[in-house]
CSV table of C-alpha atoms in Angstrom, one decimal:
chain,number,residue,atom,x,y,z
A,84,UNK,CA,0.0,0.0,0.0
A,85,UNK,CA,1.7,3.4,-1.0
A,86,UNK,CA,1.8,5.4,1.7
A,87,UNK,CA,-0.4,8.9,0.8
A,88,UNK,CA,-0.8,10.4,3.1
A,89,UNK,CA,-4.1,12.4,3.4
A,90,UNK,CA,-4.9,14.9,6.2
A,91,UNK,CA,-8.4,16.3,6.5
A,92,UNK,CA,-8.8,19.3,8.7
A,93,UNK,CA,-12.6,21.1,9.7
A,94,UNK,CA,-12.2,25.0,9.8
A,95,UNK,CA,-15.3,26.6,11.8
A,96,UNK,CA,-15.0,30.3,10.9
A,97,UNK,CA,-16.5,32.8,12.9
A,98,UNK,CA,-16.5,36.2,11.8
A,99,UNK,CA,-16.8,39.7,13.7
A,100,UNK,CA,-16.2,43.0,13.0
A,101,UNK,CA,-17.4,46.8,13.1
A,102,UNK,CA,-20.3,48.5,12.1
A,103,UNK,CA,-19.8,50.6,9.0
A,104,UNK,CA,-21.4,51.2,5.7
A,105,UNK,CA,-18.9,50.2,3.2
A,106,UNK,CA,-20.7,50.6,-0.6
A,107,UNK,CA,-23.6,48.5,-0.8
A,108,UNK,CA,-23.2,46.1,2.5
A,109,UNK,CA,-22.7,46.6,6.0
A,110,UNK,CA,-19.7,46.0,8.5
A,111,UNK,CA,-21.2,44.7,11.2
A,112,UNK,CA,-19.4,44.7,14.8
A,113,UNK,CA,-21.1,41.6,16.9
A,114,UNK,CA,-19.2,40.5,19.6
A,115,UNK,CA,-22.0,38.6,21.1
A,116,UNK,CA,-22.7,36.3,18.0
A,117,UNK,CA,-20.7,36.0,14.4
A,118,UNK,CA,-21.6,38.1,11.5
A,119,UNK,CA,-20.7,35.0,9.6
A,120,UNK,CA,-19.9,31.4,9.5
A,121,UNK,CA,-18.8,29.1,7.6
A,122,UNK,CA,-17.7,24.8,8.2
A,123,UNK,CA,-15.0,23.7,5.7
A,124,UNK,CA,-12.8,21.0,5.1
A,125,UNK,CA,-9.1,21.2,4.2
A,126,UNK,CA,-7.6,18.5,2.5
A,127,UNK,CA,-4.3,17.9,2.7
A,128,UNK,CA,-2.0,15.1,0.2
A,129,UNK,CA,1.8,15.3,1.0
A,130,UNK,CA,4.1,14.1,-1.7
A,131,UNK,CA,6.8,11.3,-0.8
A,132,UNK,CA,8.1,10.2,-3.7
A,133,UNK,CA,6.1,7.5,-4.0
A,134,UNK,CA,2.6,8.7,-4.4
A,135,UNK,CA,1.7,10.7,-7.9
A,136,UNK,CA,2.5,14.1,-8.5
A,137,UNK,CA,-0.3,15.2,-10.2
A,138,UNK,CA,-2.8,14.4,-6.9
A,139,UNK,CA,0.1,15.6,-4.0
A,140,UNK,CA,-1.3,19.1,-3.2
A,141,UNK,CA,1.8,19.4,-0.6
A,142,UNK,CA,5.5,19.0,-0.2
A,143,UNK,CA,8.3,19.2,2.4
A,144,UNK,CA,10.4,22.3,1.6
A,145,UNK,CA,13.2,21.8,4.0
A,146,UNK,CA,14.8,18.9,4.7
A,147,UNK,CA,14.7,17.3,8.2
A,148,UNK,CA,16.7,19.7,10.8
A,149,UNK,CA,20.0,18.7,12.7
A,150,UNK,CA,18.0,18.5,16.1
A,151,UNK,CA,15.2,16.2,14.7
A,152,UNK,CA,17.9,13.5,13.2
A,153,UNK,CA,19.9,13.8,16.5
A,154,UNK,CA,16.6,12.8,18.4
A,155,UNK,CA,15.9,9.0,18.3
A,156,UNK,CA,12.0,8.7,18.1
A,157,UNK,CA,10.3,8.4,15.1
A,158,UNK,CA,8.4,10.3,13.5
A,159,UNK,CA,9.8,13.8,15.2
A,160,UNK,CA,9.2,15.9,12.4
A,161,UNK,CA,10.5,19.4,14.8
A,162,UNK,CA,11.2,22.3,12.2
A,163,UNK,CA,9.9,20.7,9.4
A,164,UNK,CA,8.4,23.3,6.8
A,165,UNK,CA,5.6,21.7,4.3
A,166,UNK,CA,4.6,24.5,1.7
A,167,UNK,CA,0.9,23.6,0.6
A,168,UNK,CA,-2.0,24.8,-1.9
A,169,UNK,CA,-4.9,22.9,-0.5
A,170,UNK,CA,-8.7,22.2,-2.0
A,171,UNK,CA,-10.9,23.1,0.6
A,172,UNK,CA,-14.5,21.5,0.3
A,173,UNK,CA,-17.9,22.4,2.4
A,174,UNK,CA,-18.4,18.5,2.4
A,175,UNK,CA,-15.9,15.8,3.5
A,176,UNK,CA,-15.4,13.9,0.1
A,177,UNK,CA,-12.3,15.0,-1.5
A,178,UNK,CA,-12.9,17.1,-5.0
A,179,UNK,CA,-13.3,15.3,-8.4
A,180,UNK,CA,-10.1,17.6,-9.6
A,181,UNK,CA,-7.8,18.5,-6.9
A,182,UNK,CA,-6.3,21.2,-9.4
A,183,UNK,CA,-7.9,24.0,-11.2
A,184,UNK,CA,-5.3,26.0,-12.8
A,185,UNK,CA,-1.5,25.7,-13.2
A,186,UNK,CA,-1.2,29.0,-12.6
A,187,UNK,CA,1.7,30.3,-10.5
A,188,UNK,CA,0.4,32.0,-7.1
A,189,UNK,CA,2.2,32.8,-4.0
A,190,UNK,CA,1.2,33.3,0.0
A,191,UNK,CA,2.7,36.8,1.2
A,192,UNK,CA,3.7,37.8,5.2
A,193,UNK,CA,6.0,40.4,5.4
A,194,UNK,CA,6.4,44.0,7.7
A,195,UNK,CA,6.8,47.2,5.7
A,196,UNK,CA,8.9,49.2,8.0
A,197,UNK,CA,9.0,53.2,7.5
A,198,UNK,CA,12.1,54.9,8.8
A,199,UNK,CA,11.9,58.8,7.6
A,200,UNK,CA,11.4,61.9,8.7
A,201,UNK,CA,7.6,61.7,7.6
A,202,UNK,CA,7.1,58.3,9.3
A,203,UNK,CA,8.2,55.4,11.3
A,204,UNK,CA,7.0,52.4,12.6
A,205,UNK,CA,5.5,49.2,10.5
A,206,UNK,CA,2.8,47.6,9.2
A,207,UNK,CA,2.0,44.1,8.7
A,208,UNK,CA,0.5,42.5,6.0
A,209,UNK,CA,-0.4,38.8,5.3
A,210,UNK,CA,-2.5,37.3,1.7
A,211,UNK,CA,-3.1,35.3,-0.8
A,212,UNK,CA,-1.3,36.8,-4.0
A,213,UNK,CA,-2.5,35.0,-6.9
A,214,UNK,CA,-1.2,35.5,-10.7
A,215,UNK,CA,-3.8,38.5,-11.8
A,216,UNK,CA,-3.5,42.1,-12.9
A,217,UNK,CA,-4.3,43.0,-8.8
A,218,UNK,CA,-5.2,41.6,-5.7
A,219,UNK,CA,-5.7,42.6,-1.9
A,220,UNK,CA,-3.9,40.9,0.9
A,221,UNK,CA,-4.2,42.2,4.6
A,222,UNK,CA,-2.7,44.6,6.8
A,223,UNK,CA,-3.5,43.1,10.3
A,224,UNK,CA,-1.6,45.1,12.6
A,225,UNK,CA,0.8,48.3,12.9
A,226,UNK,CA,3.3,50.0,15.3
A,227,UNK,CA,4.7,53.6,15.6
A,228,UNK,CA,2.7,56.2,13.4
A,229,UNK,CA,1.1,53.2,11.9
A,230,UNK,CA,0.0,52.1,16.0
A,231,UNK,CA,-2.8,49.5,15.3
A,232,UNK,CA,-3.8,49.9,11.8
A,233,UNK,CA,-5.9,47.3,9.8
A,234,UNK,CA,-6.9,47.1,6.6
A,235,UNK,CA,-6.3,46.3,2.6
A,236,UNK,CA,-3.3,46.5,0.1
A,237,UNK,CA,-4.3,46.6,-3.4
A,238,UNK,CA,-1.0,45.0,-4.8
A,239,UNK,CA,0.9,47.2,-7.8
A,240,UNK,CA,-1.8,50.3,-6.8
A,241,UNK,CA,-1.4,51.6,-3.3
A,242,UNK,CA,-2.0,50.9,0.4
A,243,UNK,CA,-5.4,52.0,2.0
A,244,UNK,CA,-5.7,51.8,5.6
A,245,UNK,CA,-9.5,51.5,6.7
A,246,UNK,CA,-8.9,54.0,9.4
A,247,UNK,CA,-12.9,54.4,9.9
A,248,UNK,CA,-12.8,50.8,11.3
A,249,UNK,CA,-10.6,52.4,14.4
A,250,UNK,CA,-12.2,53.8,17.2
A,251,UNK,CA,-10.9,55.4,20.2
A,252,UNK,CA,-12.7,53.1,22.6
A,253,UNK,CA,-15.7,50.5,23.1
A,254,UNK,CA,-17.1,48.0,25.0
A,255,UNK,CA,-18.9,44.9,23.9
A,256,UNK,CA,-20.1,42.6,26.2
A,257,UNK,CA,-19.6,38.9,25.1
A,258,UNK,CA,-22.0,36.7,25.5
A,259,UNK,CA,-19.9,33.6,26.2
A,260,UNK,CA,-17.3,35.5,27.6
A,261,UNK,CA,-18.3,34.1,31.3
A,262,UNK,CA,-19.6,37.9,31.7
A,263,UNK,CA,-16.5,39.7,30.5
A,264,UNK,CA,-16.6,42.8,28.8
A,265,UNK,CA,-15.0,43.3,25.4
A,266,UNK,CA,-12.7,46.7,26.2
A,267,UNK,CA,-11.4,48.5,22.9
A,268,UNK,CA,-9.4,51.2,24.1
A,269,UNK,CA,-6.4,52.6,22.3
A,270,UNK,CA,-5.1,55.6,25.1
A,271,UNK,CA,-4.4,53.0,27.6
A,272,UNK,CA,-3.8,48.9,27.3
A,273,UNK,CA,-6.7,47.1,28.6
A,274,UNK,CA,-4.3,44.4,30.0
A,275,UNK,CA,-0.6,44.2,30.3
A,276,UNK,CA,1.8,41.2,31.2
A,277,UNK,CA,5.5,41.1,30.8
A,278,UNK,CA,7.5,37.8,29.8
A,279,UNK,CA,10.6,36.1,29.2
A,280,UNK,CA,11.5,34.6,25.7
A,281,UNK,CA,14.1,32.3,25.8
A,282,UNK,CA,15.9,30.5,22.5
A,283,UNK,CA,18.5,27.7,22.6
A,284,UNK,CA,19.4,26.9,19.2
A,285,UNK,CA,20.7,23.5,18.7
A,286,UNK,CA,24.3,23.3,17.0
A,287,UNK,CA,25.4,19.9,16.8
A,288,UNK,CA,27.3,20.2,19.8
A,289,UNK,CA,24.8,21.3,22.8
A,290,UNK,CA,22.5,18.7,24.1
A,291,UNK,CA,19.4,17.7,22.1
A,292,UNK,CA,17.1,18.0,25.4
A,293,UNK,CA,17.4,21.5,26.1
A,294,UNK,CA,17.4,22.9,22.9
A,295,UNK,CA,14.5,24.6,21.9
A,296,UNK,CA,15.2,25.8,18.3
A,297,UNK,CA,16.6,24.3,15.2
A,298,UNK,CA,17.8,26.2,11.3
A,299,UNK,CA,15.5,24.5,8.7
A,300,UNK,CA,16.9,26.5,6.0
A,301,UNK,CA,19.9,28.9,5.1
A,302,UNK,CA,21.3,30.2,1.4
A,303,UNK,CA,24.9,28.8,2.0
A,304,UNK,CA,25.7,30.1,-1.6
A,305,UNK,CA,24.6,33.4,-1.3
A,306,UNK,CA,26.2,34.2,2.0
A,307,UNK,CA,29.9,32.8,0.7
A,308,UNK,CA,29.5,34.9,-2.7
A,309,UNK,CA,28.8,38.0,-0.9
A,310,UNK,CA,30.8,37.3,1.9
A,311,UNK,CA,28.0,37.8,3.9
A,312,UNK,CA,28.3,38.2,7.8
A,313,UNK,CA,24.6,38.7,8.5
A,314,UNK,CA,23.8,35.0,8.4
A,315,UNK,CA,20.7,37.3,5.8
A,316,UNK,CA,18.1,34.3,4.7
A,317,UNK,CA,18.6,31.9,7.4
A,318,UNK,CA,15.6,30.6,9.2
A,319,UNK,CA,14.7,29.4,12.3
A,320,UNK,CA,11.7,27.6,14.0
A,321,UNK,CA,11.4,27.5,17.7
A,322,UNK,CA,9.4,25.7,20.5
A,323,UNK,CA,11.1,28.3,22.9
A,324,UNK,CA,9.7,28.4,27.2
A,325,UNK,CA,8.3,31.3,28.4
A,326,UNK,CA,8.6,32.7,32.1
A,327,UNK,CA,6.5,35.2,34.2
A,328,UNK,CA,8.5,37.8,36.6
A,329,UNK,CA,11.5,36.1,36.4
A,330,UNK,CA,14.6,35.8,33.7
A,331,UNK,CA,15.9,32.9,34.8
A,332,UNK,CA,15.2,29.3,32.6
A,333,UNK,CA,12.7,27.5,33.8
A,334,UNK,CA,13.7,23.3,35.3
A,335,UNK,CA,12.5,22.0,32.8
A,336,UNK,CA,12.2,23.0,29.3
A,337,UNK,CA,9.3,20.8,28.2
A,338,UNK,CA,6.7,21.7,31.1
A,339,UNK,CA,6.2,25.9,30.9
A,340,UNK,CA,2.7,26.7,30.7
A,341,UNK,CA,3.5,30.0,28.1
A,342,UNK,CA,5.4,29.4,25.1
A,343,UNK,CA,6.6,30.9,22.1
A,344,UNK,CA,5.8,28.4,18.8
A,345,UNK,CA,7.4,29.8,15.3
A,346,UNK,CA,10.0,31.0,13.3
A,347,UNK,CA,11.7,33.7,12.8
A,348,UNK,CA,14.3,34.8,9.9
A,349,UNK,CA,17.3,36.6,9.2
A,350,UNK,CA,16.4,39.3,6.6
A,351,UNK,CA,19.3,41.5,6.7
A,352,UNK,CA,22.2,42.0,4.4
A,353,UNK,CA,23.9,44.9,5.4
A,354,UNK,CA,22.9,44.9,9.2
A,355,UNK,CA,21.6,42.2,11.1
A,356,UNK,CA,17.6,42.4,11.4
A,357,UNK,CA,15.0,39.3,11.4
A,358,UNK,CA,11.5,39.2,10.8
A,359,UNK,CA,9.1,37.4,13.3
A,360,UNK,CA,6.1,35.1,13.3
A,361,UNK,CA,4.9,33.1,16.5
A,362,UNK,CA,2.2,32.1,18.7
A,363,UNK,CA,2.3,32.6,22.6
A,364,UNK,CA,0.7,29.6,23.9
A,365,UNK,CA,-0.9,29.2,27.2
A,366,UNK,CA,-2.0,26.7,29.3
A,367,UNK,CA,-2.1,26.9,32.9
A,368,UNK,CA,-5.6,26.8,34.8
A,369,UNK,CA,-4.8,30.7,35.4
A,370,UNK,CA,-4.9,30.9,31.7
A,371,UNK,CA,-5.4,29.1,28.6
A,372,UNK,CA,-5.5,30.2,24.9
A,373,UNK,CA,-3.1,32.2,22.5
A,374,UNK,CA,-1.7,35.4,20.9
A,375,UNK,CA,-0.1,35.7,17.8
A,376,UNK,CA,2.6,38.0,16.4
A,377,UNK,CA,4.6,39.1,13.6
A,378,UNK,CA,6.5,41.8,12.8
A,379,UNK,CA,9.9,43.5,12.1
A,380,UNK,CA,12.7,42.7,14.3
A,381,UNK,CA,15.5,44.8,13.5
A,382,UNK,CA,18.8,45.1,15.5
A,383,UNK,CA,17.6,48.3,17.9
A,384,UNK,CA,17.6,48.7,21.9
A,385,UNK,CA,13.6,48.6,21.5
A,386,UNK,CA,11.5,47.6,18.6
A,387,UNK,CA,7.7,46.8,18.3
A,388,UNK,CA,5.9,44.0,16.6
A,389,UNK,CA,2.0,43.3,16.5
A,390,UNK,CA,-0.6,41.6,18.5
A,391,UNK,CA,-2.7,40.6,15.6
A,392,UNK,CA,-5.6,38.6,17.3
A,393,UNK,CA,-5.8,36.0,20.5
A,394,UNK,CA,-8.0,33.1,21.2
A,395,UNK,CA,-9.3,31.5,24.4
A,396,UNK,CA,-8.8,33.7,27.2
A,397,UNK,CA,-7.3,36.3,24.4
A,398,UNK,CA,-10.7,35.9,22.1
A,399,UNK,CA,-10.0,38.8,19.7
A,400,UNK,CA,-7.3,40.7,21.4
A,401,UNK,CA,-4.8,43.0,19.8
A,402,UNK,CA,-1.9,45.2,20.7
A,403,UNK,CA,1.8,45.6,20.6
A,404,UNK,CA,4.4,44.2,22.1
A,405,UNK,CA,7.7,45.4,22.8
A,406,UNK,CA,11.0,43.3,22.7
A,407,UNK,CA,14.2,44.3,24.4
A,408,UNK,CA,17.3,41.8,24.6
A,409,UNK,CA,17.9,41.0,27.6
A,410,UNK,CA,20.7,38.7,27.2
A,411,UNK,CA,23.1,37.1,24.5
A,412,UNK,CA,25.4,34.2,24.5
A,413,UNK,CA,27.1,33.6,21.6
A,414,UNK,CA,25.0,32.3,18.6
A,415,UNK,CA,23.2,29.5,20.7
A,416,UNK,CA,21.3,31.7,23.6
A,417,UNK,CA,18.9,34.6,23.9
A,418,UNK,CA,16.8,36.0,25.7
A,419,UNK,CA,14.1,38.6,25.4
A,420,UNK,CA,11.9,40.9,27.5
A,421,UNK,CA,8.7,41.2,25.9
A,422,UNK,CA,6.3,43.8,27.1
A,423,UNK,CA,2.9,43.0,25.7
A,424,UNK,CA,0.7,45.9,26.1
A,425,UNK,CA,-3.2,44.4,24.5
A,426,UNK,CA,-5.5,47.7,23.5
A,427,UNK,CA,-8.6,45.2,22.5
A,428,UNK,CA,-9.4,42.2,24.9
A,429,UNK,CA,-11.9,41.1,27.2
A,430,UNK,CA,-11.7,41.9,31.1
């Protein structure tokens, strides 16, 4: 039996917003029941050399890292990046034609980051970006002049921030929020926390167990052409512990209940900068749920990044957070101070 392998996923998608008049429809801000829903399947067919091209709708784009070949059990895929253009279906039965064009397309997430006289800060953006004349992707989040944006790109036009989305402050109550309040309130955070990021990144000669990152990918050739000392294209995926009011590493690596799951990459070549992506995870009976954030990470005393949006305890949350090193050890330790400051959340 070749081994296909097939994974099925169900998205539930429930939609909320604000309350705007945009052309013909209505932006509607419910925080008590979704403006929209939607149950779909994802279906998911990895290539491995053995199944047929022409029905794999995914593939492994880096090979297995250094830390998951030096662990012993089986199937530890750690750091593994699978690039994939899926057919989603509203019913379970996979579609009669799992590809509908051959058509080059491309997934975007990126920061633009503004450094003039006129402005500075970022924004970040995330989208599809499929071959045609124009298309919109994202901009879920901002920092500096740019402090909370949202809106749309219109790719080869111009950027358009839906400023009349933003408003100075609100409150929603949630109707299964256990009788929170949803607070939107953009002169003072609605909730604060600071934490502890800390990244051990295996290289071949530390131990195995207490490293928490691994490189899945780096452009050896480009770096030794231009001589390169920025290390500019290498990436990184992490599993990295989290602490609460205290810098030093937790005992053990494995059991923290916040961490830090996703990658981050190297994106300088003349100065040393990275660009991040990640989820903070918790789970502790004080609190359970996520945020997620992405943004520029250059190489400054201070820089921001973006709360983009939360779930479970963090249901719909946004803000900024602010990351500070707060110690380096050579190439194979950091650690950050994150200040995460959360202008929409529940309380």
């Amino acid at each position: 039996m070749a081994s296909l392998i097939i994974v099925a996923a169900i998205f539930l998608l429930s939609l909320t917003s604000a309350s705007v008049v945009h052309g013909r429809r209505r932006f509607i801000s419910s925080y008590d029941e979704p403006c929209m829903e939607m149950r779909l399947y994802l279906h998911d067919i990895l290539y491995d050399y053995s199944n047929s091209t022409a029905n794999s709708t995914s593939a492994a784009a880096t090979k297995p890292t250094p830390l998951s070949t030096a662990v012993s059990s089986p199937g530890y895929f750690f750091g593994r990046v699978v690039v994939f253009n899926d057919p989603m279906t509203e019913g379970r039965a996979l579609p009669p034609s799992l590809e509908e064009t051959a058509e080059p397309n491309a997934w975007l997430a990126f920061s633009v980051v503004f450094n003039s006289a006129a402005h500075r800060g970022t924004l970040n953006l995330m989208g599809a970006d499929p071959n045609a004349a124009t298309r919109d992707i994202s901009v879920v989040g901002g920092t500096g002049d740019f402090f909370m944006s949202r809106g749309a790109s219109l790719i080869v036009a111009a950027i358009f921030l839906v400023v009349g989305l933003l408003f100075s402050s609100a409150t929603v109550v949630h109707g299964g929020g256990g009788g929170r309040r949803f607070v939107r309130s953009y002169d003072e955070p609605c909730k604060e926390m600071r934490l502890y990021f800390h990244d051990i990144l295996y290289d071949f000669s530390n131990s195995t167990a207490n490293s928490t990152s691994a490189v899945v990918a780096s452009p050896a050739a480009l770096l030794r052409a231009a001589k390169n000392t920025t290390i500019f294209g290498t990436t990184v995926v992490f599993n990295d512990p989290m602490t609460e009011g205290t810098s030093a590493l937790p005992p053990s690596l494995e059991e923290t209940a916040v961490r830090a799951q996703g990658l981050y990459l190297y994106d300088g070549k003349e100065a040393l900068s990275a660009w991040l992506a990640f989820s903070v995870v918790f789970n502790s009976t004080a609190r359970r749920g996520t945020l997620s954030l992405m943004g520029a990470d250059p190489s400054t005393a201070t820089r921001d990044i973006s709360v983009v949006g939360g779930t479970g305890d963090f249901f719909m949350s946004r803000g900024v957070a602010t990351l500070r090193a707060d110690a380096v050890e050579g190439f194979t330790y950091f650690r950050l101070l994150m200040d995460i400051k959360l202008y929409e959340c529940y309380v």
